mmCIF file with all atom_site columns, C-alpha atoms in Angstrom:
data_model
loop_
_atom_site.group_PDB
_atom_site.id
_atom_site.type_symbol
_atom_site.label_atom_id
_atom_site.label_alt_id
_atom_site.label_comp_id
_atom_site.label_asym_id
_atom_site.label_entity_id
_atom_site.label_seq_id
_atom_site.pdbx_PDB_ins_code
_atom_site.Cartn_x
_atom_site.Cartn_y
_atom_site.Cartn_z
_atom_site.occupancy
_atom_site.B_iso_or_equiv
_atom_site.pdbx_formal_charge
_atom_site.auth_seq_id
_atom_site.auth_comp_id
_atom_site.auth_asym_id
_atom_site.auth_atom_id
_atom_site.pdbx_PDB_model_num
ATOM 1   C CA . SER A 1 1   ? 12.672 -3.449  -38.405 1.00 41.00 ? 93  SER A CA 1
ATOM 2   C CA . SER A 1 2   ? 14.106 0.285   -38.925 1.00 46.00 ? 94  SER A CA 1
ATOM 3   C CA . GLY A 1 3   ? 17.456 -0.820  -37.243 1.00 49.00 ? 95  GLY A CA 1
ATOM 4   C CA . ILE A 1 4   ? 20.779 -1.565  -39.452 1.00 54.00 ? 96  ILE A CA 1
ATOM 5   C CA . ASN A 1 5   ? 20.329 -5.488  -38.004 1.00 64.00 ? 97  ASN A CA 1
ATOM 6   C CA . ALA A 1 6   ? 17.826 -7.655  -39.644 1.00 71.00 ? 98  ALA A CA 1
ATOM 7   C CA . GLU A 1 7   ? 15.414 -9.189  -37.587 1.00 83.00 ? 99  GLU A CA 1
ATOM 8   C CA . TYR A 1 8   ? 14.667 -13.115 -38.602 1.00 84.00 ? 100 TYR A CA 1
ATOM 9   C CA . GLY A 1 9   ? 10.800 -12.310 -39.252 1.00 88.00 ? 101 GLY A CA 1
ATOM 10  C CA . ASP A 1 10  ? 11.822 -9.452  -41.451 1.00 89.00 ? 102 ASP A CA 1
ATOM 11  C CA . PHE A 1 11  ? 14.643 -11.173 -43.075 1.00 84.00 ? 103 PHE A CA 1
ATOM 12  C CA . MET A 1 12  ? 12.398 -14.107 -43.925 1.00 86.00 ? 104 MET A CA 1
ATOM 13  C CA . THR A 1 13  ? 9.442  -12.326 -44.779 1.00 90.00 ? 105 THR A CA 1
ATOM 14  C CA . ASP A 1 14  ? 10.503 -8.570  -46.655 1.00 90.00 ? 106 ASP A CA 1
ATOM 15  C CA . PRO A 1 15  ? 12.552 -9.084  -49.416 1.00 87.00 ? 107 PRO A CA 1
ATOM 16  C CA . ARG A 1 16  ? 13.895 -5.361  -49.369 1.00 88.00 ? 108 ARG A CA 1
ATOM 17  C CA . ALA A 1 17  ? 15.294 -6.572  -45.492 1.00 87.00 ? 109 ALA A CA 1
ATOM 18  C CA . ARG A 1 18  ? 17.124 -9.145  -47.195 1.00 83.00 ? 110 ARG A CA 1
ATOM 19  C CA . ARG A 1 19  ? 18.358 -6.861  -50.093 1.00 83.00 ? 111 ARG A CA 1
ATOM 20  C CA . ARG A 1 20  ? 19.399 -4.382  -47.056 1.00 86.00 ? 112 ARG A CA 1
ATOM 21  C CA . TYR A 1 21  ? 21.300 -7.014  -45.307 1.00 83.00 ? 113 TYR A CA 1
ATOM 22  C CA . TRP A 1 22  ? 22.991 -8.455  -48.310 1.00 80.00 ? 114 TRP A CA 1
ATOM 23  C CA . ALA A 1 23  ? 23.858 -5.229  -49.315 1.00 82.00 ? 115 ALA A CA 1
ATOM 24  C CA . ARG A 1 24  ? 25.441 -4.224  -46.288 1.00 83.00 ? 116 ARG A CA 1
ATOM 25  C CA . ASN A 1 25  ? 27.367 -7.096  -45.632 1.00 79.00 ? 117 ASN A CA 1
ATOM 26  C CA . TYR A 1 26  ? 28.426 -7.358  -49.232 1.00 77.00 ? 118 TYR A CA 1
ATOM 27  C CA . ILE A 1 27  ? 30.459 -3.884  -48.461 1.00 81.00 ? 119 ILE A CA 1
ATOM 28  C CA . GLY A 1 28  ? 31.246 -5.042  -44.941 1.00 81.00 ? 120 GLY A CA 1
ATOM 29  C CA . PHE A 1 29  ? 32.788 -8.582  -45.550 1.00 78.00 ? 121 PHE A CA 1
ATOM 30  C CA . PRO A 1 30  ? 36.277 -7.602  -46.886 1.00 79.00 ? 122 PRO A CA 1
ATOM 31  C CA . VAL A 1 31  ? 36.978 -5.763  -43.396 1.00 83.00 ? 123 VAL A CA 1
ATOM 32  C CA . PHE A 1 32  ? 35.490 -8.124  -41.572 1.00 81.00 ? 124 PHE A CA 1
ATOM 33  C CA . ILE A 1 33  ? 36.905 -11.357 -42.798 1.00 80.00 ? 125 ILE A CA 1
ATOM 34  C CA . SER A 1 34  ? 40.394 -9.506  -42.359 1.00 86.00 ? 126 SER A CA 1
ATOM 35  C CA . LYS A 1 35  ? 40.155 -9.174  -38.838 1.00 90.00 ? 127 LYS A CA 1
ATOM 36  C CA . GLU A 1 36  ? 42.538 -11.123 -36.734 1.00 95.00 ? 128 GLU A CA 1
ATOM 37  C CA . PRO A 1 37  ? 42.352 -12.586 -33.059 1.00 96.00 ? 129 PRO A CA 1
ATOM 38  C CA . ASN A 1 38  ? 43.517 -10.332 -30.450 1.00 97.00 ? 130 ASN A CA 1
ATOM 39  C CA . ILE A 1 39  ? 45.704 -11.347 -27.243 1.00 98.00 ? 131 ILE A CA 1
ATOM 40  C CA . CYS A 1 40  ? 42.540 -12.087 -25.805 1.00 96.00 ? 132 CYS A CA 1
ATOM 41  C CA . HIS A 1 41  ? 41.121 -14.754 -28.014 1.00 97.00 ? 133 HIS A CA 1
ATOM 42  C CA . GLN A 1 42  ? 44.594 -16.527 -27.764 1.00 97.00 ? 134 GLN A CA 1
ATOM 43  C CA . VAL A 1 43  ? 44.677 -16.590 -24.160 1.00 97.00 ? 135 VAL A CA 1
ATOM 44  C CA . ILE A 1 44  ? 41.058 -18.236 -24.345 1.00 96.00 ? 136 ILE A CA 1
ATOM 45  C CA . THR A 1 45  ? 42.619 -20.809 -26.692 1.00 97.00 ? 137 THR A CA 1
ATOM 46  C CA . GLU A 1 46  ? 45.310 -21.328 -24.433 1.00 97.00 ? 138 GLU A CA 1
ATOM 47  C CA . MET A 1 47  ? 43.048 -21.921 -21.341 1.00 97.00 ? 139 MET A CA 1
ATOM 48  C CA . GLU A 1 48  ? 41.476 -24.401 -23.390 1.00 96.00 ? 140 GLU A CA 1
ATOM 49  C CA . SER A 1 49  ? 44.699 -26.336 -24.662 1.00 96.00 ? 141 SER A CA 1
ATOM 50  C CA . SER A 1 50  ? 45.529 -26.609 -20.821 1.00 96.00 ? 142 SER A CA 1
ATOM 51  C CA . GLY A 1 51  ? 42.137 -27.901 -19.870 1.00 95.00 ? 143 GLY A CA 1
ATOM 52  C CA . LYS A 1 52  ? 41.308 -24.174 -17.729 1.00 95.00 ? 144 LYS A CA 1
ATOM 53  C CA . ALA A 1 53  ? 38.549 -23.661 -19.987 1.00 92.00 ? 145 ALA A CA 1
ATOM 54  C CA . GLY A 1 54  ? 35.825 -25.698 -20.988 1.00 90.00 ? 146 GLY A CA 1
ATOM 55  C CA . TRP A 1 55  ? 33.114 -25.027 -23.792 1.00 94.00 ? 147 TRP A CA 1
ATOM 56  C CA . LEU A 1 56  ? 33.120 -21.562 -24.907 1.00 94.00 ? 148 LEU A CA 1
ATOM 57  C CA . ILE A 1 57  ? 29.825 -19.509 -25.441 1.00 95.00 ? 149 ILE A CA 1
ATOM 58  C CA . THR A 1 58  ? 29.739 -16.351 -27.278 1.00 93.00 ? 150 THR A CA 1
ATOM 59  C CA . GLN A 1 59  ? 27.633 -13.907 -28.693 1.00 92.00 ? 151 GLN A CA 1
ATOM 60  C CA . ASN A 1 60  ? 30.310 -12.804 -31.545 1.00 89.00 ? 152 ASN A CA 1
ATOM 61  C CA . VAL A 1 61  ? 29.409 -14.147 -35.256 1.00 86.00 ? 153 VAL A CA 1
ATOM 62  C CA . ASP A 1 62  ? 33.229 -13.443 -36.271 1.00 86.00 ? 154 ASP A CA 1
ATOM 63  C CA . ARG A 1 63  ? 35.008 -16.914 -35.603 1.00 89.00 ? 155 ARG A CA 1
ATOM 64  C CA . LEU A 1 64  ? 37.667 -14.987 -34.405 1.00 93.00 ? 156 LEU A CA 1
ATOM 65  C CA . HIS A 1 65  ? 37.796 -17.421 -31.465 1.00 95.00 ? 157 HIS A CA 1
ATOM 66  C CA . GLN A 1 66  ? 37.979 -20.386 -33.796 1.00 93.00 ? 158 GLN A CA 1
ATOM 67  C CA . LYS A 1 67  ? 40.502 -18.762 -36.128 1.00 93.00 ? 159 LYS A CA 1
ATOM 68  C CA . ALA A 1 68  ? 42.768 -18.270 -32.802 1.00 96.00 ? 160 ALA A CA 1
ATOM 69  C CA . GLY A 1 69  ? 42.314 -22.036 -32.477 1.00 96.00 ? 161 GLY A CA 1
ATOM 70  C CA . SER A 1 70  ? 39.418 -22.436 -30.097 1.00 96.00 ? 162 SER A CA 1
ATOM 71  C CA . LYS A 1 71  ? 37.718 -25.883 -30.800 1.00 95.00 ? 163 LYS A CA 1
ATOM 72  C CA . GLN A 1 72  ? 34.844 -26.371 -28.517 1.00 95.00 ? 164 GLN A CA 1
ATOM 73  C CA . VAL A 1 73  ? 32.878 -22.987 -29.572 1.00 95.00 ? 165 VAL A CA 1
ATOM 74  C CA . THR A 1 74  ? 29.112 -22.050 -29.168 1.00 94.00 ? 166 THR A CA 1
ATOM 75  C CA . GLU A 1 75  ? 28.152 -19.287 -31.295 1.00 91.00 ? 167 GLU A CA 1
ATOM 76  C CA . LEU A 1 76  ? 24.721 -17.723 -29.704 1.00 89.00 ? 168 LEU A CA 1
ATOM 77  C CA . HIS A 1 77  ? 23.497 -15.879 -32.805 1.00 84.00 ? 169 HIS A CA 1
ATOM 78  C CA . GLY A 1 78  ? 24.876 -17.882 -35.259 1.00 80.00 ? 170 GLY A CA 1
ATOM 79  C CA . THR A 1 79  ? 27.795 -17.437 -37.511 1.00 80.00 ? 171 THR A CA 1
ATOM 80  C CA . THR A 1 80  ? 28.813 -15.707 -40.312 1.00 77.00 ? 172 THR A CA 1
ATOM 81  C CA . ASN A 1 81  ? 30.330 -18.728 -41.203 1.00 76.00 ? 173 ASN A CA 1
ATOM 82  C CA . ILE A 1 82  ? 27.597 -20.948 -43.211 1.00 79.00 ? 174 ILE A CA 1
ATOM 83  C CA . VAL A 1 83  ? 25.218 -19.304 -45.537 1.00 79.00 ? 175 VAL A CA 1
ATOM 84  C CA . GLU A 1 84  ? 22.314 -20.916 -47.113 1.00 80.00 ? 176 GLU A CA 1
ATOM 85  C CA . CYS A 1 85  ? 20.167 -19.585 -50.364 1.00 77.00 ? 177 CYS A CA 1
ATOM 86  C CA . ARG A 1 86  ? 16.645 -19.834 -49.390 1.00 78.00 ? 178 ARG A CA 1
ATOM 87  C CA . ASN A 1 87  ? 15.898 -20.457 -52.777 1.00 79.00 ? 179 ASN A CA 1
ATOM 88  C CA . CYS A 1 88  ? 18.230 -23.037 -54.172 1.00 82.00 ? 180 CYS A CA 1
ATOM 89  C CA . HIS A 1 89  ? 19.402 -24.360 -50.581 1.00 84.00 ? 181 HIS A CA 1
ATOM 90  C CA . TYR A 1 90  ? 22.894 -23.899 -51.987 1.00 80.00 ? 182 TYR A CA 1
ATOM 91  C CA . VAL A 1 91  ? 25.058 -23.980 -48.784 1.00 82.00 ? 183 VAL A CA 1
ATOM 92  C CA . THR A 1 92  ? 28.874 -22.362 -48.672 1.00 77.00 ? 184 THR A CA 1
ATOM 93  C CA . SER A 1 93  ? 30.633 -22.792 -45.188 1.00 75.00 ? 185 SER A CA 1
ATOM 94  C CA . GLY A 1 94  ? 34.224 -22.237 -44.122 1.00 67.00 ? 186 GLY A CA 1
ATOM 95  C CA . ASN A 1 95  ? 35.049 -18.849 -46.467 1.00 67.00 ? 187 ASN A CA 1
ATOM 96  C CA . LEU A 1 96  ? 33.100 -15.438 -46.596 1.00 68.00 ? 188 LEU A CA 1
ATOM 97  C CA . SER A 1 97  ? 35.415 -14.831 -49.831 1.00 71.00 ? 189 SER A CA 1
ATOM 98  C CA . ARG A 1 98  ? 33.238 -17.427 -51.351 1.00 71.00 ? 190 ARG A CA 1
ATOM 99  C CA . VAL A 1 99  ? 29.945 -15.595 -50.535 1.00 70.00 ? 191 VAL A CA 1
ATOM 100 C CA . THR A 1 100 ? 31.267 -12.524 -51.541 1.00 72.00 ? 192 THR A CA 1
ATOM 101 C CA . SER A 1 101 ? 32.116 -13.404 -54.775 1.00 74.00 ? 193 SER A CA 1
ATOM 102 C CA . LYS A 1 102 ? 28.710 -15.341 -55.329 1.00 72.00 ? 194 LYS A CA 1
ATOM 103 C CA . LEU A 1 103 ? 27.206 -11.901 -54.224 1.00 70.00 ? 195 LEU A CA 1
ATOM 104 C CA . THR A 1 104 ? 29.555 -10.346 -57.292 1.00 73.00 ? 196 THR A CA 1
ATOM 105 C CA . THR A 1 105 ? 28.248 -13.050 -59.440 1.00 76.00 ? 197 THR A CA 1
ATOM 106 C CA . LEU A 1 106 ? 24.547 -13.058 -58.650 1.00 70.00 ? 198 LEU A CA 1
ATOM 107 C CA . THR A 1 107 ? 24.380 -8.720  -58.519 1.00 65.00 ? 199 THR A CA 1
ATOM 108 C CA . SER A 1 108 ? 26.491 -8.104  -61.512 1.00 62.00 ? 200 SER A CA 1
ATOM 109 C CA . TRP A 1 109 ? 23.176 -7.311  -63.228 1.00 55.00 ? 201 TRP A CA 1
ATOM 110 C CA . LEU A 1 110 ? 23.028 -4.027  -60.872 1.00 50.00 ? 202 LEU A CA 1
ATOM 111 C CA . ARG A 1 111 ? 26.144 -2.662  -62.322 1.00 49.00 ? 203 ARG A CA 1
#
């Protein structure tokens, strides 16, 4: 895939695609995780809390609905909240800062 988004097949089979993906995300994670829910996220949370909305299905992977307090969320395109190493199967979840920290450790030889 020549686009900016990693296709699953490319990501799983092409080390270059994985390097591009992680390099881009390594740079973008600090900005990505600093984002806060907006009024729309908050209104949806209020609707859920009051019983006016059931299960939320979103294409977003930013977890802003959860940050706003929504509990019943399905993320169609996956999540940035859970990352698993393909080699050792180490899993980190709940905090992209941990992923960034781990990437810094693992790529220190690049500097």
